[in-house]
Amino acid sequence: MNAPLYNAEILRLTTAIPHDRRLTDPMASVERRSPICGSRVTVDLNLDEAGRVTEVGMLVRACALGQASAALLSAHVVGRSVTELAAARDELTAWLAAGQGDAPAWPGIDIFTPALSYTARHPSIRLAFEAAAQAAEDAAAGAKS
C-alpha cells in the first residue's frame, strides 16, 4: 500500500458533500459517532412507498475520511432500497475488517484502499453508511430515532 492515506480524491470529496443540510421533517434520523476520533455523522432520510430513498439530509462533523465517505454515500444514496443500504454497510464493514480484497461495489469506495491497514480509521469511514442503513430501516419501520 504505497498510496497516501489522504489522497487528492479524498481531500476533494471533503468539500463536495451533496445533501449537506438536514431535512425538516424526515421519516428517520440517525447519528453515529466514532469514539476514537469524535467524528459524527447524522443522516436524515425519507423513503417512498417502495422503500427507496427519495430524500437525504446530512450533518457531517468528521475527519477527512469520514467526510469523504459521507460524500460518496450522499452522492449515490437516492433511489437505493433499505436492503441495498444494509448490504452496502455490511460489505464496507467486511472489506475494511479483512484489510484486503476487492472493494465493495459502491461507486468510488475504492478510494479507501490505502486505509485498509489503518484500522483505527475504519470507524470514521463506516459512519455515514451505518447511519444511512439504520435510518432506512427505521423509516421503513415507521419509527423516528
PDB file of C-alpha atoms in Angstrom:
ATOM      1  CA  MET A   1       0.000   0.000   0.000  1.00  0.00           C
ATOM      2  CA  ASN A   2       2.074   2.814  -1.320  1.00  0.00           C
ATOM      3  CA  ALA A   3      -0.805   5.237  -1.896  1.00  0.00           C
ATOM      4  CA  PRO A   4      -1.127   8.044   0.658  1.00  0.00           C
ATOM      5  CA  LEU A   5      -3.946   7.752   3.181  1.00  0.00           C
ATOM      6  CA  TYR A   6      -5.160  11.284   2.497  1.00  0.00           C
ATOM      7  CA  ASN A   7      -5.001  11.396  -1.289  1.00  0.00           C
ATOM      8  CA  ALA A   8      -6.216  14.190  -3.542  1.00  0.00           C
ATOM      9  CA  GLU A   9      -9.563  12.482  -4.234  1.00  0.00           C
ATOM     10  CA  ILE A  10     -10.335  12.071  -0.527  1.00  0.00           C
ATOM     11  CA  LEU A  11      -9.459  15.699   0.124  1.00  0.00           C
ATOM     12  CA  ARG A  12     -11.619  16.816  -2.845  1.00  0.00           C
ATOM     13  CA  LEU A  13     -14.593  14.892  -1.510  1.00  0.00           C
ATOM     14  CA  THR A  14     -14.364  16.665   1.868  1.00  0.00           C
ATOM     15  CA  THR A  15     -15.537  19.845   0.163  1.00  0.00           C
ATOM     16  CA  ALA A  16     -18.164  18.223  -2.048  1.00  0.00           C
ATOM     17  CA  ILE A  17     -20.730  16.585   0.227  1.00  0.00           C
ATOM     18  CA  PRO A  18     -24.115  16.539  -1.534  1.00  0.00           C
ATOM     19  CA  HIS A  19     -27.242  16.923   0.597  1.00  0.00           C
ATOM     20  CA  ASP A  20     -25.282  18.686   3.325  1.00  0.00           C
ATOM     21  CA  ARG A  21     -28.369  20.101   5.040  1.00  0.00           C
ATOM     22  CA  ARG A  22     -30.696  18.374   7.465  1.00  0.00           C
ATOM     23  CA  LEU A  23     -34.229  17.550   6.321  1.00  0.00           C
ATOM     24  CA  THR A  24     -37.015  19.493   8.011  1.00  0.00           C
ATOM     25  CA  ASP A  25     -39.276  16.550   8.822  1.00  0.00           C
ATOM     26  CA  PRO A  26     -37.501  13.287   7.985  1.00  0.00           C
ATOM     27  CA  MET A  27     -39.096   9.881   8.303  1.00  0.00           C
ATOM     28  CA  ALA A  28     -35.972   8.842  10.229  1.00  0.00           C
ATOM     29  CA  SER A  29     -32.812  10.442  11.541  1.00  0.00           C
ATOM     30  CA  VAL A  30     -29.776   8.604  12.912  1.00  0.00           C
ATOM     31  CA  GLU A  31     -26.486   9.890  14.302  1.00  0.00           C
ATOM     32  CA  ARG A  32     -23.340   7.814  14.525  1.00  0.00           C
ATOM     33  CA  ARG A  33     -20.160   8.836  16.332  1.00  0.00           C
ATOM     34  CA  SER A  34     -16.659   7.407  16.238  1.00  0.00           C
ATOM     35  CA  PRO A  35     -15.374   7.052  19.803  1.00  0.00           C
ATOM     36  CA  ILE A  36     -11.781   7.048  18.554  1.00  0.00           C
ATOM     37  CA  CYS A  37     -11.714  10.481  16.909  1.00  0.00           C
ATOM     38  CA  GLY A  38     -15.069  12.018  17.822  1.00  0.00           C
ATOM     39  CA  SER A  39     -16.285  12.243  14.225  1.00  0.00           C
ATOM     40  CA  ARG A  40     -20.082  12.494  13.927  1.00  0.00           C
ATOM     41  CA  VAL A  41     -22.435  11.959  11.027  1.00  0.00           C
ATOM     42  CA  THR A  42     -26.194  12.467  11.151  1.00  0.00           C
ATOM     43  CA  VAL A  43     -28.300  11.128   8.295  1.00  0.00           C
ATOM     44  CA  ASP A  44     -31.954  12.075   7.705  1.00  0.00           C
ATOM     45  CA  LEU A  45     -33.947  10.009   5.194  1.00  0.00           C
ATOM     46  CA  ASN A  46     -37.311   9.873   3.522  1.00  0.00           C
ATOM     47  CA  LEU A  47     -38.455   6.794   1.647  1.00  0.00           C
ATOM     48  CA  ASP A  48     -41.129   6.269  -0.984  1.00  0.00           C
ATOM     49  CA  GLU A  49     -43.846   3.618  -0.808  1.00  0.00           C
ATOM     50  CA  ALA A  50     -41.461   1.058  -2.346  1.00  0.00           C
ATOM     51  CA  GLY A  51     -38.896   1.632   0.416  1.00  0.00           C
ATOM     52  CA  ARG A  52     -36.404   3.557  -1.723  1.00  0.00           C
ATOM     53  CA  VAL A  53     -34.640   6.721  -0.592  1.00  0.00           C
ATOM     54  CA  THR A  54     -36.270   9.841  -2.024  1.00  0.00           C
ATOM     55  CA  GLU A  55     -34.550  12.480   0.086  1.00  0.00           C
ATOM     56  CA  VAL A  56     -31.440  12.622   2.215  1.00  0.00           C
ATOM     57  CA  GLY A  57     -30.054  15.264   4.519  1.00  0.00           C
ATOM     58  CA  MET A  58     -26.778  15.145   6.389  1.00  0.00           C
ATOM     59  CA  LEU A  59     -24.853  16.878   9.105  1.00  0.00           C
ATOM     60  CA  VAL A  60     -21.208  15.852   8.916  1.00  0.00           C
ATOM     61  CA  ARG A  61     -18.706  16.808  11.602  1.00  0.00           C
ATOM     62  CA  ALA A  62     -15.957  14.360  10.820  1.00  0.00           C
ATOM     63  CA  CYS A  63     -12.335  13.909   9.844  1.00  0.00           C
ATOM     64  CA  ALA A  64     -11.352  13.885   6.172  1.00  0.00           C
ATOM     65  CA  LEU A  65     -12.031  10.154   5.831  1.00  0.00           C
ATOM     66  CA  GLY A  66     -15.474  10.487   7.440  1.00  0.00           C
ATOM     67  CA  GLN A  67     -16.306  13.466   5.230  1.00  0.00           C
ATOM     68  CA  ALA A  68     -15.191  11.661   2.087  1.00  0.00           C
ATOM     69  CA  SER A  69     -17.234   8.599   2.999  1.00  0.00           C
ATOM     70  CA  ALA A  70     -20.293  10.775   3.675  1.00  0.00           C
ATOM     71  CA  ALA A  71     -19.810  12.447   0.282  1.00  0.00           C
ATOM     72  CA  LEU A  72     -19.693   9.076  -1.505  1.00  0.00           C
ATOM     73  CA  LEU A  73     -22.754   7.839   0.345  1.00  0.00           C
ATOM     74  CA  SER A  74     -24.703  11.028  -0.247  1.00  0.00           C
ATOM     75  CA  ALA A  75     -23.886  11.160  -3.955  1.00  0.00           C
ATOM     76  CA  HIS A  76     -25.352   7.706  -4.591  1.00  0.00           C
ATOM     77  CA  VAL A  77     -27.989   7.077  -1.916  1.00  0.00           C
ATOM     78  CA  VAL A  78     -31.141   8.429  -3.586  1.00  0.00           C
ATOM     79  CA  GLY A  79     -33.049   5.572  -5.175  1.00  0.00           C
ATOM     80  CA  ARG A  80     -31.423   2.888  -3.001  1.00  0.00           C
ATOM     81  CA  SER A  81     -33.551   0.442  -1.058  1.00  0.00           C
ATOM     82  CA  VAL A  82     -33.326  -0.477   2.607  1.00  0.00           C
ATOM     83  CA  THR A  83     -31.795  -3.799   1.596  1.00  0.00           C
ATOM     84  CA  GLU A  84     -29.208  -2.142  -0.647  1.00  0.00           C
ATOM     85  CA  LEU A  85     -28.130   0.222   2.128  1.00  0.00           C
ATOM     86  CA  ALA A  86     -27.793  -2.615   4.628  1.00  0.00           C
ATOM     87  CA  ALA A  87     -25.739  -4.578   2.097  1.00  0.00           C
ATOM     88  CA  ALA A  88     -23.503  -1.568   1.386  1.00  0.00           C
ATOM     89  CA  ARG A  89     -22.891  -1.105   5.122  1.00  0.00           C
ATOM     90  CA  ASP A  90     -22.131  -4.785   5.619  1.00  0.00           C
ATOM     91  CA  GLU A  91     -19.877  -5.054   2.556  1.00  0.00           C
ATOM     92  CA  LEU A  92     -17.905  -1.964   3.596  1.00  0.00           C
ATOM     93  CA  THR A  93     -17.508  -3.301   7.136  1.00  0.00           C
ATOM     94  CA  ALA A  94     -16.350  -6.713   5.893  1.00  0.00           C
ATOM     95  CA  TRP A  95     -13.880  -5.227   3.397  1.00  0.00           C
ATOM     96  CA  LEU A  96     -12.329  -2.948   5.997  1.00  0.00           C
ATOM     97  CA  ALA A  97     -12.129  -5.775   8.539  1.00  0.00           C
ATOM     98  CA  ALA A  98     -10.488  -8.103   6.025  1.00  0.00           C
ATOM     99  CA  GLY A  99      -7.900  -5.462   5.180  1.00  0.00           C
ATOM    100  CA  GLN A 100      -7.632  -6.744   1.648  1.00  0.00           C
ATOM    101  CA  GLY A 101      -9.581  -7.867  -1.374  1.00  0.00           C
ATOM    102  CA  ASP A 102     -11.804  -6.143  -3.869  1.00  0.00           C
ATOM    103  CA  ALA A 103     -13.614  -3.018  -2.743  1.00  0.00           C
ATOM    104  CA  PRO A 104     -17.409  -3.153  -2.400  1.00  0.00           C
ATOM    105  CA  ALA A 105     -19.485  -2.182  -5.424  1.00  0.00           C
ATOM    106  CA  TRP A 106     -20.492   1.249  -4.038  1.00  0.00           C
ATOM    107  CA  PRO A 107     -19.278   3.873  -6.550  1.00  0.00           C
ATOM    108  CA  GLY A 108     -15.918   5.371  -5.596  1.00  0.00           C
ATOM    109  CA  ILE A 109     -15.456   3.416  -2.357  1.00  0.00           C
ATOM    110  CA  ASP A 110     -12.130   2.052  -3.580  1.00  0.00           C
ATOM    111  CA  ILE A 111     -10.516   5.398  -2.683  1.00  0.00           C
ATOM    112  CA  PHE A 112     -10.285   3.964   0.832  1.00  0.00           C
ATOM    113  CA  THR A 113      -7.968   1.135  -0.229  1.00  0.00           C
ATOM    114  CA  PRO A 114      -4.958   2.922   1.333  1.00  0.00           C
ATOM    115  CA  ALA A 115      -6.855   2.984   4.666  1.00  0.00           C
ATOM    116  CA  LEU A 116      -7.275  -0.797   4.872  1.00  0.00           C
ATOM    117  CA  SER A 117      -4.218  -1.167   7.101  1.00  0.00           C
ATOM    118  CA  TYR A 118      -5.212   1.769   9.337  1.00  0.00           C
ATOM    119  CA  THR A 119      -7.808   0.002  11.485  1.00  0.00           C
ATOM    120  CA  ALA A 120      -8.192   2.992  13.806  1.00  0.00           C
ATOM    121  CA  ARG A 121      -9.600   4.939  10.819  1.00  0.00           C
ATOM    122  CA  HIS A 122     -12.223   2.354   9.881  1.00  0.00           C
ATOM    123  CA  PRO A 123     -14.955   3.625  12.250  1.00  0.00           C
ATOM    124  CA  SER A 124     -14.871   7.064  10.608  1.00  0.00           C
ATOM    125  CA  ILE A 125     -15.166   5.546   7.150  1.00  0.00           C
ATOM    126  CA  ARG A 126     -18.177   3.459   8.231  1.00  0.00           C
ATOM    127  CA  LEU A 127     -20.140   6.246   9.987  1.00  0.00           C
ATOM    128  CA  ALA A 128     -22.268   7.534   7.104  1.00  0.00           C
ATOM    129  CA  PHE A 129     -23.057   4.041   5.820  1.00  0.00           C
ATOM    130  CA  GLU A 130     -24.039   2.834   9.290  1.00  0.00           C
ATOM    131  CA  ALA A 131     -26.244   5.870   9.917  1.00  0.00           C
ATOM    132  CA  ALA A 132     -27.923   5.650   6.498  1.00  0.00           C
ATOM    133  CA  ALA A 133     -28.634   1.930   6.791  1.00  0.00           C
ATOM    134  CA  GLN A 134     -30.152   2.387  10.258  1.00  0.00           C
ATOM    135  CA  ALA A 135     -32.170   5.439   9.167  1.00  0.00           C
ATOM    136  CA  ALA A 136     -33.557   3.488   6.202  1.00  0.00           C
ATOM    137  CA  GLU A 137     -34.527   0.573   8.459  1.00  0.00           C
ATOM    138  CA  ASP A 138     -36.144   2.975  10.925  1.00  0.00           C
ATOM    139  CA  ALA A 139     -38.012   4.850   8.181  1.00  0.00           C
ATOM    140  CA  ALA A 140     -39.289   1.600   6.709  1.00  0.00           C
ATOM    141  CA  ALA A 141     -40.498   0.544  10.153  1.00  0.00           C
ATOM    142  CA  GLY A 142     -42.211   3.900  10.653  1.00  0.00           C
ATOM    143  CA  ALA A 143     -40.023   4.897  13.602  1.00  0.00           C
ATOM    144  CA  LYS A 144     -38.110   8.067  14.311  1.00  0.00           C
ATOM    145  CA  SER A 145     -34.950   7.558  16.351  1.00  0.00           C
TER     146      SER A 145
END
